[in-house]
PDB file of C-alpha atoms in Angstrom:
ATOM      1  CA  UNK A   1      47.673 -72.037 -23.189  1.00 43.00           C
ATOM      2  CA  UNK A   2      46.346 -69.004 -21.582  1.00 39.00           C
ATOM      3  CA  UNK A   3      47.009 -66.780 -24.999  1.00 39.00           C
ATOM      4  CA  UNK A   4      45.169 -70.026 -26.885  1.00 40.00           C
ATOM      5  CA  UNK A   5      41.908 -69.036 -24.424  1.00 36.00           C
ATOM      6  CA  UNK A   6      42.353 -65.754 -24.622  1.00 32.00           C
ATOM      7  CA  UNK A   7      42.128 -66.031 -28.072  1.00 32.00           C
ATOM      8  CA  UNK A   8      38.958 -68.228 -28.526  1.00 35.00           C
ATOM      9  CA  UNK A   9      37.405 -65.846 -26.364  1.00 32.00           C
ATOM     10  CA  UNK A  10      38.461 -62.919 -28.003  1.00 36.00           C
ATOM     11  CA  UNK A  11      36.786 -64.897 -31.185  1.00 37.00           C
ATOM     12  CA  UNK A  12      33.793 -65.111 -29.443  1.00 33.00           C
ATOM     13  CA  UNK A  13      33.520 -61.593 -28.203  1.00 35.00           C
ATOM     14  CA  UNK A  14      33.943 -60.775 -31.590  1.00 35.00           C
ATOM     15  CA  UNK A  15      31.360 -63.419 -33.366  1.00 36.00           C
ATOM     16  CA  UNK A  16      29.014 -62.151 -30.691  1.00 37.00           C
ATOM     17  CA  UNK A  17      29.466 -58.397 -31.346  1.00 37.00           C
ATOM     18  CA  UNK A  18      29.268 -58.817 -34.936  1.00 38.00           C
ATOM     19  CA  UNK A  19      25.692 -58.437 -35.682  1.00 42.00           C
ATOM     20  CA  UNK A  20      25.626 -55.194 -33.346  1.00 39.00           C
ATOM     21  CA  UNK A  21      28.230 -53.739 -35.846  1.00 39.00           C
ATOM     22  CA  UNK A  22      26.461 -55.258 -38.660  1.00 41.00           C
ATOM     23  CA  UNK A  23      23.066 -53.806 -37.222  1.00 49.00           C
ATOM     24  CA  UNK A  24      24.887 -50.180 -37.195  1.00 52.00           C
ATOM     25  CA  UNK A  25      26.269 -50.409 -40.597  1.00 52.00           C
ATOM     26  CA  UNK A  26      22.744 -51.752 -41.804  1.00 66.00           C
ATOM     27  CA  UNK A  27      21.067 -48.684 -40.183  1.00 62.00           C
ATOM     28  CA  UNK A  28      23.380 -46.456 -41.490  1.00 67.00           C
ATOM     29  CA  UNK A  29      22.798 -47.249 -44.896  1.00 81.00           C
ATOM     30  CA  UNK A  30      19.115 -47.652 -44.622  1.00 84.00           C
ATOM     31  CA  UNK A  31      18.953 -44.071 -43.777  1.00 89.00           C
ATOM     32  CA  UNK A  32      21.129 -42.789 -46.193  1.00 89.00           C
ATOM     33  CA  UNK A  33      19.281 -44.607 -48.455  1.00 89.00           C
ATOM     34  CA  UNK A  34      15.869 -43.038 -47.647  1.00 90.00           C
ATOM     35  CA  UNK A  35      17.574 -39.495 -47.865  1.00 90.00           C
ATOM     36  CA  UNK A  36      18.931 -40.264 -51.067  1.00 90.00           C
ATOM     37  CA  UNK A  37      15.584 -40.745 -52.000  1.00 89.00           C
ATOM     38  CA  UNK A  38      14.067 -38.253 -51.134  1.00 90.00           C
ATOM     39  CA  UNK A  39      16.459 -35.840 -53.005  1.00 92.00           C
ATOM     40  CA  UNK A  40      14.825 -33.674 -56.066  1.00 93.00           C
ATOM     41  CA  UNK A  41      12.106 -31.482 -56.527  1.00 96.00           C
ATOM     42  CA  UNK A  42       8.704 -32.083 -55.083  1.00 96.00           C
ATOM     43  CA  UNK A  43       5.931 -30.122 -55.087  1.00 97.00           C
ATOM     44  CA  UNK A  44       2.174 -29.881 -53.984  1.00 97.00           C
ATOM     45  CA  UNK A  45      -0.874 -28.715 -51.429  1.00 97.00           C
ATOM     46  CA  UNK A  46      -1.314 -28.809 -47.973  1.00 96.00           C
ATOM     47  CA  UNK A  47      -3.510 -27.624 -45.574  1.00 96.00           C
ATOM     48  CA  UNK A  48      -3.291 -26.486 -41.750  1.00 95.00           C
ATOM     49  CA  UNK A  49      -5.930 -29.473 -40.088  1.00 95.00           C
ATOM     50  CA  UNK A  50      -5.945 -27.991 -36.570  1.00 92.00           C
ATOM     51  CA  UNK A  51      -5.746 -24.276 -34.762  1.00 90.00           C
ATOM     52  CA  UNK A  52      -6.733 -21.037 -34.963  1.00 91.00           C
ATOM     53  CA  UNK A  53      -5.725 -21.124 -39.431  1.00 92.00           C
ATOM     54  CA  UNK A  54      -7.711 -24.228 -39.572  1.00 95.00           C
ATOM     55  CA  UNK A  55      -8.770 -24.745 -43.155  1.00 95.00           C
ATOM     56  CA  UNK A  56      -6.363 -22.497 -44.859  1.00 95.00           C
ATOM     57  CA  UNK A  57      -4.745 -24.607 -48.072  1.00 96.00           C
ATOM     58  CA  UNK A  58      -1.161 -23.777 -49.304  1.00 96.00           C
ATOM     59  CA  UNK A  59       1.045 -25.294 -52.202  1.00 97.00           C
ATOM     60  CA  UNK A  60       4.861 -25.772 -51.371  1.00 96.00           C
ATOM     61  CA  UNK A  61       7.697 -25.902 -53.774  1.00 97.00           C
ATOM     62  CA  UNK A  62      10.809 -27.718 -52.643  1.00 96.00           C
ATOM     63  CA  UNK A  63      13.979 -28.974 -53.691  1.00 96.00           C
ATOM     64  CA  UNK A  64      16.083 -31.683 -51.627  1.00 94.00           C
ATOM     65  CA  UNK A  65      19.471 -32.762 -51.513  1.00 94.00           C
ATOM     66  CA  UNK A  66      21.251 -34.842 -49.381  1.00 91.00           C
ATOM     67  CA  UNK A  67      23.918 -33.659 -47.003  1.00 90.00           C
ATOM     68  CA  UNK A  68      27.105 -33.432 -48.045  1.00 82.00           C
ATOM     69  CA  UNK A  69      29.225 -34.361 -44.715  1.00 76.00           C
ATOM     70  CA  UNK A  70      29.340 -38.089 -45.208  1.00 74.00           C
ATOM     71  CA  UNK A  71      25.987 -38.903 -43.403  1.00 81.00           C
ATOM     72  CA  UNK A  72      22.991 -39.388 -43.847  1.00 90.00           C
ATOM     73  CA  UNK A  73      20.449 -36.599 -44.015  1.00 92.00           C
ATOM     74  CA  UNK A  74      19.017 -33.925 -46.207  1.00 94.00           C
ATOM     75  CA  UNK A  75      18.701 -30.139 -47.040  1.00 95.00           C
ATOM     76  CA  UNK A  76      15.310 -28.530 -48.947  1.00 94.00           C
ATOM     77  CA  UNK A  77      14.817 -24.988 -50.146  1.00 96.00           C
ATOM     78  CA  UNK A  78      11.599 -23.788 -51.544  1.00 96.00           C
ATOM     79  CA  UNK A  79       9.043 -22.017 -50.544  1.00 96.00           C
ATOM     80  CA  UNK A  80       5.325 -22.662 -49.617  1.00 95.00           C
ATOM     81  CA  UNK A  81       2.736 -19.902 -50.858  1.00 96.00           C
ATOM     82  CA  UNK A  82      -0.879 -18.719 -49.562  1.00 94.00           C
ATOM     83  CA  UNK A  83      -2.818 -16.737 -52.055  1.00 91.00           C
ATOM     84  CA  UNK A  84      -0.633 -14.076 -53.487  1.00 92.00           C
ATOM     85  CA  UNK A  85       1.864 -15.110 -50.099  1.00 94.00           C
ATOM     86  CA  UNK A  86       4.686 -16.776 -50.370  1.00 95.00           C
ATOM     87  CA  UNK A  87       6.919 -17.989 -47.656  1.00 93.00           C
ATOM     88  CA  UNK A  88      10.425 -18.940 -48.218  1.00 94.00           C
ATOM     89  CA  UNK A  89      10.851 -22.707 -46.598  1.00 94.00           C
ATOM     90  CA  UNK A  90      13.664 -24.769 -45.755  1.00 94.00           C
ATOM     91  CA  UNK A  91      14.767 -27.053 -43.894  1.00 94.00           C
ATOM     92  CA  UNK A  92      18.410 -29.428 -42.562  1.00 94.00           C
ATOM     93  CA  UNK A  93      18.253 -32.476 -40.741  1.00 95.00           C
ATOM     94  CA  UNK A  94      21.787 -34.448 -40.187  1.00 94.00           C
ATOM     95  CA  UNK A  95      22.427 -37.396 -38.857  1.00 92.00           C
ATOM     96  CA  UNK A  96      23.646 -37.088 -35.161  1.00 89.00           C
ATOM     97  CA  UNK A  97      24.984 -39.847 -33.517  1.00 87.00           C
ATOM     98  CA  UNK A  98      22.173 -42.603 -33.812  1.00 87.00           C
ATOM     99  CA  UNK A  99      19.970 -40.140 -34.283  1.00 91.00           C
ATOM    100  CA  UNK A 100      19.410 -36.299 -35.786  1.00 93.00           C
ATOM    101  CA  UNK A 101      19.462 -32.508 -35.447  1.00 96.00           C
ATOM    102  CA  UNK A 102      18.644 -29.854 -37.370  1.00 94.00           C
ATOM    103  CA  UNK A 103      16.344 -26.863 -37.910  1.00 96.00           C
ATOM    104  CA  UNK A 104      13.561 -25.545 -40.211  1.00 93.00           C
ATOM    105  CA  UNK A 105      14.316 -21.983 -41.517  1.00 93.00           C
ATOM    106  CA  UNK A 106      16.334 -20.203 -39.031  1.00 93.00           C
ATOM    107  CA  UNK A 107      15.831 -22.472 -36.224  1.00 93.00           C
ATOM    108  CA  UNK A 108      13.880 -21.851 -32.834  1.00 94.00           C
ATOM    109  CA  UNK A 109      15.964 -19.407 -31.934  1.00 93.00           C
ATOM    110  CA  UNK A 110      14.471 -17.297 -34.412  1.00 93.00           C
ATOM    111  CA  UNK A 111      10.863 -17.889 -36.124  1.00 91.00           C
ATOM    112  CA  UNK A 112      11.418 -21.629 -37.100  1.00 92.00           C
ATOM    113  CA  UNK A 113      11.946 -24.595 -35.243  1.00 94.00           C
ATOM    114  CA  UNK A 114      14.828 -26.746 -34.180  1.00 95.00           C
ATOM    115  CA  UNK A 115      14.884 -30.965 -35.188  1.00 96.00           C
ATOM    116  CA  UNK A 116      15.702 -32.404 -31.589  1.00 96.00           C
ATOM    117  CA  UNK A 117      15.329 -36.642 -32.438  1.00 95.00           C
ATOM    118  CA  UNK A 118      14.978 -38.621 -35.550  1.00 94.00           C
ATOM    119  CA  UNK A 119      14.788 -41.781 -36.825  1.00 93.00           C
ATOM    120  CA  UNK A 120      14.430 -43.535 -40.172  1.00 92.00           C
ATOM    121  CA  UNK A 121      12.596 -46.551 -41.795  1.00 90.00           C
ATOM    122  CA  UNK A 122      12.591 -47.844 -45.314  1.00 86.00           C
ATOM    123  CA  UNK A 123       9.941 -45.358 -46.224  1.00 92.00           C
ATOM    124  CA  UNK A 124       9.550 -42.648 -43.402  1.00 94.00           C
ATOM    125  CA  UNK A 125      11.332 -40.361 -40.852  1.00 94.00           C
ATOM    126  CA  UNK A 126      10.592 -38.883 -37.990  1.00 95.00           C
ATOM    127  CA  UNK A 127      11.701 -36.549 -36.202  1.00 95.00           C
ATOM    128  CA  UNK A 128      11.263 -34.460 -33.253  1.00 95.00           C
ATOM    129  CA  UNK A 129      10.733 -30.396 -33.213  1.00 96.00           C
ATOM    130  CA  UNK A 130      10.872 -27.920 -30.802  1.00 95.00           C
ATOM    131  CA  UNK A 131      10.498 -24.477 -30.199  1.00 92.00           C
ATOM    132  CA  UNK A 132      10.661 -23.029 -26.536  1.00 90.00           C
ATOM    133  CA  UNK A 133       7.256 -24.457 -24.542  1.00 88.00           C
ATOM    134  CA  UNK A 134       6.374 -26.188 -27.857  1.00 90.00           C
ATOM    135  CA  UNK A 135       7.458 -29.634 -28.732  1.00 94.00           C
ATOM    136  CA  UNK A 136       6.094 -31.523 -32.009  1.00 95.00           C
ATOM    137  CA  UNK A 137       7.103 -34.069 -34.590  1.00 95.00           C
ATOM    138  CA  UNK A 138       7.230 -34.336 -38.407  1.00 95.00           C
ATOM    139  CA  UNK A 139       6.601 -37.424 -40.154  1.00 96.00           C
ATOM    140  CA  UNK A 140       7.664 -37.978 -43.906  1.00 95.00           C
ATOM    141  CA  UNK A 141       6.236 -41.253 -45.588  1.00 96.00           C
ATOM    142  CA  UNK A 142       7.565 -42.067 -48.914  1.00 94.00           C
ATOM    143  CA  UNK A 143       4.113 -43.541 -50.978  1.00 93.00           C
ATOM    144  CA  UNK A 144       6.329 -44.676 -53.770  1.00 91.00           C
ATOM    145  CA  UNK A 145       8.463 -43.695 -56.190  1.00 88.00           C
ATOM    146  CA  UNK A 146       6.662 -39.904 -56.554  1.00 94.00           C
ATOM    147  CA  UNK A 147       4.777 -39.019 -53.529  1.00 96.00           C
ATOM    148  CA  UNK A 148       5.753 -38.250 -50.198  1.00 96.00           C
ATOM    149  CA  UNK A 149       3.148 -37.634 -47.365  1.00 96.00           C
ATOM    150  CA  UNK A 150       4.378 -35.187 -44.875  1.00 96.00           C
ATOM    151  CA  UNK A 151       2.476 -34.465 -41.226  1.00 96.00           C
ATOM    152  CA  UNK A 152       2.962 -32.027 -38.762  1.00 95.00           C
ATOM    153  CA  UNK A 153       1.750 -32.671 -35.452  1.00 95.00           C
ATOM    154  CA  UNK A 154       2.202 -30.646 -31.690  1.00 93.00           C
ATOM    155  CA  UNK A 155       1.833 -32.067 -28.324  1.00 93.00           C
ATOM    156  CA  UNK A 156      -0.984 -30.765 -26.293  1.00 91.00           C
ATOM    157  CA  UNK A 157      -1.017 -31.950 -22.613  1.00 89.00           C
ATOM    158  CA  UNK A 158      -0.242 -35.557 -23.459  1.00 88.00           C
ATOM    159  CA  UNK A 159      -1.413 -36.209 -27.091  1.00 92.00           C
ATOM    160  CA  UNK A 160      -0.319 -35.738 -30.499  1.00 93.00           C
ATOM    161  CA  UNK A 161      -2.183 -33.540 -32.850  1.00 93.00           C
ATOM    162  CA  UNK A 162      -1.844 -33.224 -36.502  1.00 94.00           C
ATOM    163  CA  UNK A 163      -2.244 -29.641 -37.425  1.00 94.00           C
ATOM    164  CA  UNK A 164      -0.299 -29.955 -41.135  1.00 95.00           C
ATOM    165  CA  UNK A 165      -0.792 -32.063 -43.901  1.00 96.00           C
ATOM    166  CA  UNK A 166       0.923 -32.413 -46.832  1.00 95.00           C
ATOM    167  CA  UNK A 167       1.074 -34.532 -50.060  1.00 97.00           C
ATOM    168  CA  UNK A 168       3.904 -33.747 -52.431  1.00 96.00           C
ATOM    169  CA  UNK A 169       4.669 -35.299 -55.906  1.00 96.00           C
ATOM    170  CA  UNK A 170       8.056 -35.882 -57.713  1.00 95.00           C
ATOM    171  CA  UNK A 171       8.815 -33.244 -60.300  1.00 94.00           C
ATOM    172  CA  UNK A 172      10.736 -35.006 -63.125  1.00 84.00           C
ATOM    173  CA  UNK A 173      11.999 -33.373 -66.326  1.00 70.00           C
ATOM    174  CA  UNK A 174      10.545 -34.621 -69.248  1.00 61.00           C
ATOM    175  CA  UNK A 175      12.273 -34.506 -72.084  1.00 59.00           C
ATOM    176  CA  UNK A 176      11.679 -34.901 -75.841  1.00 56.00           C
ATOM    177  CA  UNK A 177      14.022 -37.042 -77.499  1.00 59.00           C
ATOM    178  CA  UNK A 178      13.577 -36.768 -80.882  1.00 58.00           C
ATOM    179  CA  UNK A 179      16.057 -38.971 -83.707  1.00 55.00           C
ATOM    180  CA  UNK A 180      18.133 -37.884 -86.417  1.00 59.00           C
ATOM    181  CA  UNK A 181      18.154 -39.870 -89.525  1.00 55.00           C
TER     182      UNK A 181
END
């Protein structure tokens, strides 16, 4: 009798956990998903919106792929030019725990900036930076099928303040097909 209600409670425990598993696996997938998505080339302008380069306009160049380590997450290379300048770019964020880490170019502990949060929708991530005093987020909106809107944005005092903006298009191959007859 006890192992009976040990049992039906162990049922229960289990019917009652199940959408918190389900919830995990759902989340999971939704943000591997989104990665996937955003794998490919992309390319397009920006411009700095805020600070002392205020005004200055840039294209970027960059090609995604998603991680390779079982989760979810993604890895660009490109580079981003000015004028005759061109900067190389890129960028890892990985899924850590329930949320994600990562860096752009080297990292803060040289002249980029480390990813210290994330999280993932449908059709955007965001994700935390940092880099010594300063502390900022990235947000990456997926339009549609071939454009992504990407802002930068640094905390001063207690407010959020866009300083780059970024609209990038999907490159896709076209091909000619042509027939034989």
């Amino acid at each position: 009798m006890y192992s009976r209600k040990f049992l039906s409670l162990f049922g229960l425990a289990a019917i009652a956990l199940s959408p918190l598993a389900d919830t995990a696996a759902t989340a999971a997938t939704r943000d591997k998903a989104f990665f996937d998505s955003v794998a490919g080339t992309w390319k397009g302008p920006g411009e700095i919106v805020a600070g002392k380069y205020k005004g200055t306009k840039f294209t970027c160049n960059l090609v995604g792929e998603p991680v390779n380590d079982g989760g979810a997450g993604i890895k660009l290379d490109g580079s981003c030019r000015v004028g005759v300048f061109k900067q190389p770019m890129t960028a890892l964020i990985s899924q850590a725990g329930s949320s994600y880490k990562g860096k752009f170019l080297d990292g803060a502990a040289g002249k980029g900036l480390d990813v210290v949060s994330g999280a993932v929708t449908d059709d955007t991530v965001v994700v935390g930076l940092n880099r010594s005093k300063l502390n900022g987020a990235m947000i990456a909106r997926i339009r549609d099928d071939k454009t992504m809107n990407v802002t930068v944005s640094v905390k001063v005092e207690s407010q959020m303040i866009p300083v780059i903006g970024l609209t990038l298009t999907r490159q896709v191959d076209e091909m000619t097909v042509g027939s034989v007859e």
